[in-house]
Amino acid sequence: MNIHEYQGKSILKSFGVAVQNGRVADSPESAHEAAIQLAEETGTDWFVLKAQIHAGGRGKGTVQETGSHGVVIAKGLEQVKEKAAGILGGHLVTAQTNAQGKQVSMVLIAEDVYGPGDSEPKEIYMSVLLDRANSRNIIMYSPQGGMDIEAVAEDTPELIFKESIDPAVGLQGFQARRVAFNLGLSGKAFKEMTKFVTSLYNAYVGCDATMFEINPVLKTSDDRVIAVDAKVSLDGNALYRHSDYAAMRDFSEEDASEVEADAAGLNYVKLDGNVGCMVNGAGLAMATMDIIKLSGGEPANFLDVGGTADAARVEMAFRIILKDPSVKAILVNIFGGIVRCDRVAQGVVDAYRNMGNIEVPIIVRLQGTNAQEAKKLIDESGLKVRSVILLKEAAEAIAEVVA
């Protein structure tokens, strides 16, 4: 589950990570009021306004309607309302959004931690994530943080450092010190960085995150180390342990079909292909997607109906798949282990009749418990549903449709 920057910073702060202070607003008027309060609390004269969307590259992104960037500076209270109006309500297009961009409904008003005339800040890139290949957590960091970190990774990979951490042991003191040393810090800044790294790692583990990305971590001219940004992804499977984090979910930032599927207990991920998939079991889903590609098609989704593929779930799955206008065919590939194939077949028939005329071809392969009865039920239904037995036959049917 992705969360907004201001939410990520609140989590970091709760674990003792120093962060850039800020307040969130949803209108130009409330943005101005937030800036007044922030000025009273921090003494800041300038303000940074940041669009709150689930996408990176906001600083280089552009609001379609106004031409404003997603991250702007207000040089005084009198500019805050105007700058906020240029962001709020518009559609911000970045390198990580589609051409339509994402609508901005909130803006973060943050203190200017650089400060006018600050000539010695140091921007650092830092992230904590899982190295699945080695079953380790890693801290990835670079002394060349900022908006062009992708170029740093491509052009000067020697400036990207990694610290591998055994999750059973945790981050050790010498590792935190090595991070600070590799960043070229000394004195107070060195101590501040070791504290920052330790707290950041504790936050990553403590909130069951899958990724923390801070770009930039700022070393100020007075040697403080603070998180100026926060891109956070939380493990959705662990949210039962964190009801307060689960409440941070912003459904407006997610694909509507995925939200609907989640509410129905279906595992659904929208893709960019033309063949809808309905399967049970993640492994079978991946194999089905491979078959579709080998047959000349492209999977339009990942959809796992689970082990209780009754008529209601099958119908909901069909409705969600068919909301995608790019779907030209649907492949149902179910293995009947716990669930009986004839029950799934009846669900397909009932769903088809309830939904009326379905114009796209449907290919159904049911194998396992009561597979023969299932095939007979579909063949005798009189519906435009093609029943196959072998996976090869399903692949050939897909090839005919997408040819």
Tab-separated table of C-alpha atoms in Angstrom:
chain	number	residue	atom	x	y	z
A	1	MET	CA	0.000	0.000	0.000
A	2	ASN	CA	1.422	3.372	-1.031
A	3	ILE	CA	0.881	6.430	1.129
A	4	HIS	CA	1.419	10.164	0.670
A	5	GLU	CA	4.573	12.039	1.588
A	6	TYR	CA	3.003	13.788	4.570
A	7	GLN	CA	1.799	10.435	5.918
A	8	GLY	CA	5.207	8.847	5.415
A	9	LYS	CA	6.835	11.707	7.287
A	10	SER	CA	4.435	11.259	10.196
A	11	ILE	CA	5.503	7.606	10.449
A	12	LEU	CA	9.179	8.546	10.267
A	13	LYS	CA	8.741	11.169	12.965
A	14	SER	CA	7.069	8.626	15.264
A	15	PHE	CA	10.253	6.533	15.073
A	16	GLY	CA	12.526	9.444	15.884
A	17	VAL	CA	13.570	10.366	12.349
A	18	ALA	CA	14.136	14.089	11.878
A	19	VAL	CA	11.813	15.384	9.152
A	20	GLN	CA	10.973	18.624	7.396
A	21	ASN	CA	8.020	20.184	9.221
A	22	GLY	CA	4.835	20.768	7.272
A	23	ARG	CA	1.065	20.904	7.171
A	24	VAL	CA	-1.333	19.549	4.568
A	25	ALA	CA	-4.072	21.640	2.920
A	26	ASP	CA	-6.855	21.049	0.400
A	27	SER	CA	-7.598	24.612	-0.729
A	28	PRO	CA	-5.627	27.825	-1.382
A	29	GLU	CA	-7.219	29.393	1.700
A	30	SER	CA	-6.319	26.508	4.010
A	31	ALA	CA	-2.821	26.462	2.475
A	32	HIS	CA	-2.367	30.100	3.475
A	33	GLU	CA	-3.609	29.375	6.983
A	34	ALA	CA	-1.252	26.373	7.222
A	35	ALA	CA	1.657	28.574	6.175
A	36	ILE	CA	0.817	31.125	8.885
A	37	GLN	CA	0.774	28.406	11.543
A	38	LEU	CA	3.982	26.882	10.199
A	39	ALA	CA	5.725	30.250	10.286
A	40	GLU	CA	4.706	30.697	13.930
A	41	GLU	CA	5.967	27.200	14.845
A	42	THR	CA	9.251	27.180	12.932
A	43	GLY	CA	10.082	30.781	12.096
A	44	THR	CA	10.356	29.949	8.398
A	45	ASP	CA	9.933	32.822	5.924
A	46	TRP	CA	9.786	30.793	2.711
A	47	PHE	CA	7.561	27.771	2.076
A	48	VAL	CA	7.765	24.695	-0.125
A	49	LEU	CA	4.455	23.578	-1.661
A	50	LYS	CA	4.345	19.924	-2.714
A	51	ALA	CA	1.558	18.188	-4.610
A	52	GLN	CA	0.457	15.043	-2.773
A	53	ILE	CA	0.056	12.220	-5.293
A	54	HIS	CA	1.334	8.653	-5.427
A	55	ALA	CA	4.049	9.313	-7.993
A	56	GLY	CA	7.646	10.467	-8.048
A	57	GLY	CA	9.202	13.188	-10.159
A	58	ARG	CA	6.838	15.858	-8.863
A	59	GLY	CA	9.498	18.550	-8.966
A	60	LYS	CA	9.919	18.137	-12.714
A	61	GLY	CA	6.260	17.337	-13.337
A	62	THR	CA	3.799	19.855	-14.757
A	63	VAL	CA	0.204	20.634	-13.850
A	64	GLN	CA	-1.658	20.455	-17.169
A	65	GLU	CA	-4.141	23.231	-16.460
A	66	THR	CA	-1.725	25.847	-15.097
A	67	GLY	CA	1.798	24.916	-16.155
A	68	SER	CA	2.940	24.915	-12.528
A	69	HIS	CA	5.428	22.322	-11.318
A	70	GLY	CA	4.386	19.883	-8.618
A	71	VAL	CA	6.913	21.293	-6.164
A	72	VAL	CA	7.250	25.099	-5.939
A	73	ILE	CA	8.688	27.729	-3.607
A	74	ALA	CA	6.620	30.514	-2.074
A	75	LYS	CA	8.944	33.366	-1.108
A	76	GLY	CA	6.741	34.672	1.638
A	77	LEU	CA	3.205	34.275	2.970
A	78	GLU	CA	1.760	36.519	0.270
A	79	GLN	CA	2.674	33.977	-2.435
A	80	VAL	CA	1.304	30.831	-0.785
A	81	LYS	CA	-2.326	31.144	-1.871
A	82	GLU	CA	-1.410	31.833	-5.507
A	83	LYS	CA	1.116	28.984	-5.648
A	84	ALA	CA	-1.361	26.555	-4.062
A	85	ALA	CA	-4.056	27.551	-6.565
A	86	GLY	CA	-1.671	26.646	-9.375
A	87	ILE	CA	-1.398	23.076	-8.080
A	88	LEU	CA	-4.655	22.099	-6.358
A	89	GLY	CA	-7.381	20.642	-8.542
A	90	GLY	CA	-5.071	20.258	-11.520
A	91	HIS	CA	-3.682	17.117	-13.100
A	92	LEU	CA	0.024	16.640	-12.430
A	93	VAL	CA	1.919	14.752	-15.143
A	94	THR	CA	5.270	13.244	-14.155
A	95	ALA	CA	7.568	10.562	-15.527
A	96	GLN	CA	5.709	8.078	-13.291
A	97	THR	CA	2.129	8.912	-14.354
A	98	ASN	CA	0.255	8.395	-17.595
A	99	ALA	CA	-0.358	11.195	-20.081
A	100	GLN	CA	-3.500	12.302	-18.212
A	101	GLY	CA	-1.597	12.701	-14.965
A	102	LYS	CA	-3.062	12.497	-11.463
A	103	GLN	CA	-5.472	14.996	-9.977
A	104	VAL	CA	-4.048	16.866	-6.998
A	105	SER	CA	-6.472	17.172	-4.100
A	106	MET	CA	-3.947	17.968	-1.347
A	107	VAL	CA	-0.801	20.028	-1.086
A	108	LEU	CA	1.852	19.862	1.629
A	109	ILE	CA	3.024	23.241	2.944
A	110	ALA	CA	6.528	22.624	4.271
A	111	GLU	CA	9.165	24.793	5.891
A	112	ASP	CA	12.067	25.918	3.731
A	113	VAL	CA	14.891	23.919	5.338
A	114	TYR	CA	17.451	25.268	2.889
A	115	GLY	CA	16.795	28.866	3.794
A	116	PRO	CA	17.671	31.992	1.795
A	117	GLY	CA	21.405	32.225	1.254
A	118	ASP	CA	22.137	28.685	2.497
A	119	SER	CA	25.131	27.774	0.348
A	120	GLU	CA	26.274	24.540	1.998
A	121	PRO	CA	23.410	22.020	1.978
A	122	LYS	CA	24.175	18.470	0.878
A	123	GLU	CA	21.460	16.377	-0.765
A	124	ILE	CA	21.698	12.623	-0.190
A	125	TYR	CA	19.676	9.753	-1.614
A	126	MET	CA	18.697	6.965	0.774
A	127	SER	CA	16.278	4.046	0.648
A	128	VAL	CA	15.592	0.889	2.633
A	129	LEU	CA	14.119	-2.105	0.844
A	130	LEU	CA	14.139	-5.875	0.599
A	131	ASP	CA	16.786	-7.744	-1.372
A	132	ARG	CA	14.697	-10.796	-2.222
A	133	ALA	CA	17.518	-12.632	-3.981
A	134	ASN	CA	19.619	-12.697	-0.802
A	135	SER	CA	16.823	-12.586	1.825
A	136	ARG	CA	18.322	-9.411	3.250
A	137	ASN	CA	17.258	-5.859	3.869
A	138	ILE	CA	19.452	-3.282	2.211
A	139	ILE	CA	20.116	0.399	2.699
A	140	MET	CA	20.883	1.983	-0.659
A	141	TYR	CA	22.377	5.466	-0.607
A	142	SER	CA	24.329	8.023	-2.593
A	143	PRO	CA	26.029	11.346	-1.830
A	144	GLN	CA	24.523	12.647	-5.081
A	145	GLY	CA	20.835	12.813	-4.156
A	146	GLY	CA	18.160	15.023	-5.659
A	147	MET	CA	16.001	15.049	-8.763
A	148	ASP	CA	18.586	13.407	-11.045
A	149	ILE	CA	19.284	10.268	-8.992
A	150	GLU	CA	18.373	8.056	-11.980
A	151	ALA	CA	21.135	9.709	-14.004
A	152	VAL	CA	23.589	9.158	-11.142
A	153	ALA	CA	22.771	5.435	-11.078
A	154	GLU	CA	23.247	5.175	-14.842
A	155	ASP	CA	26.272	7.410	-15.377
A	156	THR	CA	28.218	7.027	-12.119
A	157	PRO	CA	27.165	3.728	-10.498
A	158	GLU	CA	30.220	3.878	-8.242
A	159	LEU	CA	28.384	6.618	-6.320
A	160	ILE	CA	25.579	4.212	-5.363
A	161	PHE	CA	26.377	2.348	-2.135
A	162	LYS	CA	24.576	-0.582	-0.514
A	163	GLU	CA	24.582	-1.846	3.044
A	164	SER	CA	23.226	-5.397	3.405
A	165	ILE	CA	21.506	-6.223	6.702
A	166	ASP	CA	20.626	-9.618	8.113
A	167	PRO	CA	17.021	-9.168	9.327
A	168	ALA	CA	17.612	-11.687	12.115
A	169	VAL	CA	20.451	-9.561	13.500
A	170	GLY	CA	19.333	-6.075	12.538
A	171	LEU	CA	21.318	-2.971	11.680
A	172	GLN	CA	24.616	-2.877	13.560
A	173	GLY	CA	26.320	0.272	14.793
A	174	PHE	CA	29.353	-0.176	12.574
A	175	GLN	CA	27.059	-0.355	9.523
A	176	ALA	CA	25.358	2.938	10.358
A	177	ARG	CA	28.797	4.513	10.845
A	178	ARG	CA	29.975	3.096	7.509
A	179	VAL	CA	27.037	4.771	5.769
A	180	ALA	CA	28.005	8.122	7.283
A	181	PHE	CA	31.672	7.578	6.363
A	182	ASN	CA	30.889	6.689	2.742
A	183	LEU	CA	28.845	9.876	2.493
A	184	GLY	CA	31.925	11.885	3.411
A	185	LEU	CA	30.533	13.260	6.671
A	186	SER	CA	32.415	14.154	9.817
A	187	GLY	CA	31.892	15.690	13.239
A	188	LYS	CA	28.331	16.561	14.193
A	189	ALA	CA	26.980	15.611	10.755
A	190	PHE	CA	28.553	12.143	11.097
A	191	LYS	CA	26.809	11.561	14.424
A	192	GLU	CA	23.520	12.937	13.112
A	193	MET	CA	23.666	10.623	10.092
A	194	THR	CA	24.335	7.478	12.138
A	195	LYS	CA	21.333	8.372	14.307
A	196	PHE	CA	19.237	9.089	11.198
A	197	VAL	CA	20.125	5.765	9.532
A	198	THR	CA	19.381	3.786	12.696
A	199	SER	CA	15.987	5.447	13.183
A	200	LEU	CA	15.114	5.053	9.504
A	201	TYR	CA	15.856	1.331	9.583
A	202	ASN	CA	13.826	0.933	12.777
A	203	ALA	CA	10.900	2.662	11.058
A	204	TYR	CA	11.178	0.371	8.036
A	205	VAL	CA	11.048	-2.755	10.203
A	206	GLY	CA	8.621	-1.414	12.781
A	207	CYS	CA	5.865	-0.451	10.349
A	208	ASP	CA	6.245	-3.532	8.108
A	209	ALA	CA	7.257	-1.479	5.093
A	210	THR	CA	8.372	-2.842	1.756
A	211	MET	CA	10.200	0.366	0.888
A	212	PHE	CA	11.284	3.666	2.355
A	213	GLU	CA	12.802	6.106	-0.136
A	214	ILE	CA	14.060	9.474	1.098
A	215	ASN	CA	15.242	11.734	-1.699
A	216	PRO	CA	16.667	13.945	-0.562
A	217	VAL	CA	18.011	13.427	2.904
A	218	LEU	CA	19.400	16.871	3.637
A	219	LYS	CA	22.586	17.710	5.514
A	220	THR	CA	22.054	21.364	6.330
A	221	SER	CA	24.726	24.027	6.642
A	222	ASP	CA	24.505	23.685	10.458
A	223	ASP	CA	25.042	19.893	10.170
A	224	ARG	CA	21.512	18.716	10.902
A	225	VAL	CA	20.287	15.667	8.952
A	226	ILE	CA	16.591	15.621	8.021
A	227	ALA	CA	14.203	13.834	5.648
A	228	VAL	CA	12.931	16.338	3.089
A	229	ASP	CA	10.853	13.769	1.201
A	230	ALA	CA	9.323	10.391	2.012
A	231	LYS	CA	8.115	7.795	-0.471
A	232	VAL	CA	6.721	4.867	1.502
A	233	SER	CA	5.174	1.530	0.565
A	234	LEU	CA	3.664	-0.630	3.307
A	235	ASP	CA	3.135	-4.377	3.176
A	236	GLY	CA	-0.611	-4.819	2.655
A	237	ASN	CA	-0.451	-8.294	4.190
A	238	ALA	CA	0.708	-6.799	7.499
A	239	LEU	CA	-1.875	-4.049	7.798
A	240	TYR	CA	-3.920	-6.125	10.239
A	241	ARG	CA	-1.184	-5.222	12.719
A	242	HIS	CA	-1.405	-1.507	11.918
A	243	SER	CA	-4.978	-0.255	11.839
A	244	ASP	CA	-3.725	3.332	12.036
A	245	TYR	CA	-1.659	2.851	8.866
A	246	ALA	CA	-4.501	1.058	7.087
A	247	ALA	CA	-6.614	4.184	7.653
A	248	MET	CA	-4.083	6.152	5.579
A	249	ARG	CA	-5.122	4.392	2.371
A	250	ASP	CA	-6.194	6.858	-0.326
A	251	PHE	CA	-8.590	5.002	-2.624
A	252	SER	CA	-8.713	7.906	-5.067
A	253	GLU	CA	-5.065	7.227	-5.938
A	254	GLU	CA	-5.720	3.599	-6.861
A	255	ASP	CA	-7.231	1.987	-9.934
A	256	ALA	CA	-11.014	1.838	-9.405
A	257	SER	CA	-11.261	-1.747	-10.647
A	258	GLU	CA	-8.535	-2.872	-8.260
A	259	VAL	CA	-10.341	-1.215	-5.353
A	260	GLU	CA	-13.610	-2.898	-6.325
A	261	ALA	CA	-11.903	-6.273	-6.655
A	262	ASP	CA	-10.226	-5.906	-3.291
A	263	ALA	CA	-13.577	-5.165	-1.654
A	264	ALA	CA	-14.959	-8.359	-3.218
A	265	GLY	CA	-12.030	-10.446	-1.981
A	266	LEU	CA	-10.509	-10.865	-5.441
A	267	ASN	CA	-6.808	-10.475	-6.166
A	268	TYR	CA	-6.754	-8.238	-9.239
A	269	VAL	CA	-4.044	-6.214	-10.942
A	270	LYS	CA	-4.782	-4.331	-14.155
A	271	LEU	CA	-2.269	-4.733	-16.993
A	272	ASP	CA	-2.024	-3.291	-20.488
A	273	GLY	CA	-2.979	-6.295	-22.630
A	274	ASN	CA	-6.030	-7.517	-24.564
A	275	VAL	CA	-6.861	-10.916	-23.026
A	276	GLY	CA	-8.594	-11.030	-19.658
A	277	CYS	CA	-7.557	-13.783	-17.237
A	278	MET	CA	-9.632	-15.480	-14.562
A	279	VAL	CA	-7.771	-18.157	-12.607
A	280	ASN	CA	-7.404	-19.604	-9.135
A	281	GLY	CA	-3.969	-19.611	-7.590
A	282	ALA	CA	-1.084	-17.235	-8.252
A	283	GLY	CA	1.120	-19.895	-9.835
A	284	LEU	CA	-1.548	-20.920	-12.314
A	285	ALA	CA	-2.207	-17.240	-13.006
A	286	MET	CA	1.424	-16.652	-13.965
A	287	ALA	CA	1.444	-19.744	-16.183
A	288	THR	CA	-1.782	-18.603	-17.849
A	289	MET	CA	-0.320	-15.187	-18.539
A	290	ASP	CA	2.736	-16.851	-20.100
A	291	ILE	CA	0.496	-18.972	-22.342
A	292	ILE	CA	-1.371	-15.870	-23.489
A	293	LYS	CA	1.882	-14.145	-24.454
A	294	LEU	CA	3.199	-17.247	-26.230
A	295	SER	CA	-0.060	-17.366	-28.179
A	296	GLY	CA	0.433	-13.848	-29.494
A	297	GLY	CA	-1.787	-12.013	-27.017
A	298	GLU	CA	-1.051	-9.841	-24.012
A	299	PRO	CA	-2.609	-10.389	-20.569
A	300	ALA	CA	-4.990	-7.579	-19.635
A	301	ASN	CA	-4.959	-8.415	-15.950
A	302	PHE	CA	-3.966	-10.721	-13.142
A	303	LEU	CA	-7.113	-12.000	-11.440
A	304	ASP	CA	-7.145	-14.768	-8.848
A	305	VAL	CA	-10.661	-15.723	-7.728
A	306	GLY	CA	-9.278	-17.900	-4.936
A	307	GLY	CA	-10.460	-21.270	-3.723
A	308	THR	CA	-14.172	-20.411	-3.447
A	309	ALA	CA	-15.044	-19.585	-7.039
A	310	ASP	CA	-18.817	-19.594	-6.629
A	311	ALA	CA	-21.300	-17.935	-9.012
A	312	ALA	CA	-21.202	-14.567	-7.236
A	313	ARG	CA	-17.398	-14.346	-7.304
A	314	VAL	CA	-17.215	-15.473	-10.917
A	315	GLU	CA	-19.799	-12.886	-11.949
A	316	MET	CA	-17.953	-10.141	-10.093
A	317	ALA	CA	-14.719	-11.224	-11.775
A	318	PHE	CA	-16.348	-11.052	-15.211
A	319	ARG	CA	-17.746	-7.595	-14.505
A	320	ILE	CA	-14.374	-6.259	-13.390
A	321	ILE	CA	-12.524	-7.725	-16.374
A	322	LEU	CA	-15.078	-6.391	-18.846
A	323	LYS	CA	-14.760	-2.848	-17.510
A	324	ASP	CA	-11.470	-2.730	-19.398
A	325	PRO	CA	-12.375	-1.684	-22.981
A	326	SER	CA	-9.135	-3.161	-24.317
A	327	VAL	CA	-10.198	-6.736	-23.446
A	328	LYS	CA	-10.881	-8.701	-26.646
A	329	ALA	CA	-11.254	-12.151	-25.066
A	330	ILE	CA	-11.392	-13.816	-21.641
A	331	LEU	CA	-9.572	-16.992	-20.654
A	332	VAL	CA	-10.940	-18.820	-17.603
A	333	ASN	CA	-8.380	-21.355	-16.372
A	334	ILE	CA	-9.440	-23.027	-13.118
A	335	PHE	CA	-7.998	-26.058	-11.365
A	336	GLY	CA	-10.618	-27.775	-9.254
A	337	GLY	CA	-8.939	-28.960	-6.094
A	338	ILE	CA	-10.808	-27.554	-3.137
A	339	VAL	CA	-13.458	-26.085	-5.421
A	340	ARG	CA	-15.402	-28.404	-7.756
A	341	CYS	CA	-15.159	-27.685	-11.461
A	342	ASP	CA	-18.881	-28.204	-12.048
A	343	ARG	CA	-19.626	-25.554	-9.435
A	344	VAL	CA	-17.309	-23.130	-11.234
A	345	ALA	CA	-18.921	-24.023	-14.563
A	346	GLN	CA	-22.345	-23.287	-13.136
A	347	GLY	CA	-20.981	-19.998	-11.889
A	348	VAL	CA	-19.762	-19.139	-15.398
A	349	VAL	CA	-23.144	-20.008	-16.898
A	350	ASP	CA	-25.094	-18.090	-14.254
A	351	ALA	CA	-22.821	-15.066	-14.531
A	352	TYR	CA	-23.116	-15.045	-18.324
A	353	ARG	CA	-26.921	-15.138	-18.162
A	354	ASN	CA	-27.117	-12.508	-15.409
A	355	MET	CA	-24.921	-10.114	-17.339
A	356	GLY	CA	-26.806	-10.492	-20.592
A	357	ASN	CA	-25.024	-10.462	-23.911
A	358	ILE	CA	-21.244	-10.638	-23.489
A	359	GLU	CA	-19.689	-9.678	-26.796
A	360	VAL	CA	-16.104	-10.843	-26.226
A	361	PRO	CA	-15.217	-14.548	-26.717
A	362	ILE	CA	-14.882	-16.612	-23.544
A	363	ILE	CA	-12.624	-19.670	-23.406
A	364	VAL	CA	-13.011	-21.922	-20.368
A	365	ARG	CA	-10.600	-24.615	-19.225
A	366	LEU	CA	-11.607	-26.476	-16.076
A	367	GLN	CA	-9.465	-29.337	-14.796
A	368	GLY	CA	-9.631	-31.324	-11.576
A	369	THR	CA	-12.596	-32.449	-9.488
A	370	ASN	CA	-15.706	-33.056	-11.659
A	371	ALA	CA	-13.998	-31.622	-14.747
A	372	GLN	CA	-16.020	-33.797	-17.165
A	373	GLU	CA	-19.316	-32.743	-15.631
A	374	ALA	CA	-18.170	-29.138	-15.860
A	375	LYS	CA	-17.348	-29.386	-19.560
A	376	LYS	CA	-20.698	-31.015	-20.293
A	377	LEU	CA	-22.531	-28.295	-18.383
A	378	ILE	CA	-20.864	-25.539	-20.418
A	379	ASP	CA	-21.180	-27.358	-23.762
A	380	GLU	CA	-24.917	-27.867	-23.223
A	381	SER	CA	-25.590	-24.345	-21.933
A	382	GLY	CA	-26.188	-22.914	-25.398
A	383	LEU	CA	-24.013	-19.938	-24.559
A	384	LYS	CA	-21.164	-18.535	-26.634
A	385	VAL	CA	-18.558	-20.062	-24.362
A	386	ARG	CA	-15.851	-22.313	-25.741
A	387	SER	CA	-14.834	-25.190	-23.478
A	388	VAL	CA	-11.387	-26.789	-23.825
A	389	ILE	CA	-9.536	-29.534	-21.951
A	390	LEU	CA	-5.839	-29.065	-22.649
A	391	LEU	CA	-3.832	-25.921	-21.988
A	392	LYS	CA	-2.560	-26.265	-25.542
A	393	GLU	CA	-6.137	-26.026	-26.788
A	394	ALA	CA	-6.657	-22.887	-24.725
A	395	ALA	CA	-3.520	-21.385	-26.266
A	396	GLU	CA	-4.729	-22.222	-29.783
A	397	ALA	CA	-8.120	-20.666	-29.051
A	398	ILE	CA	-6.450	-17.487	-27.813
A	399	ALA	CA	-4.259	-17.388	-30.924
A	400	GLU	CA	-7.380	-17.545	-33.125
A	401	VAL	CA	-9.022	-14.662	-31.248
A	402	VAL	CA	-6.061	-12.277	-31.239
A	403	ALA	CA	-4.838	-13.131	-34.758
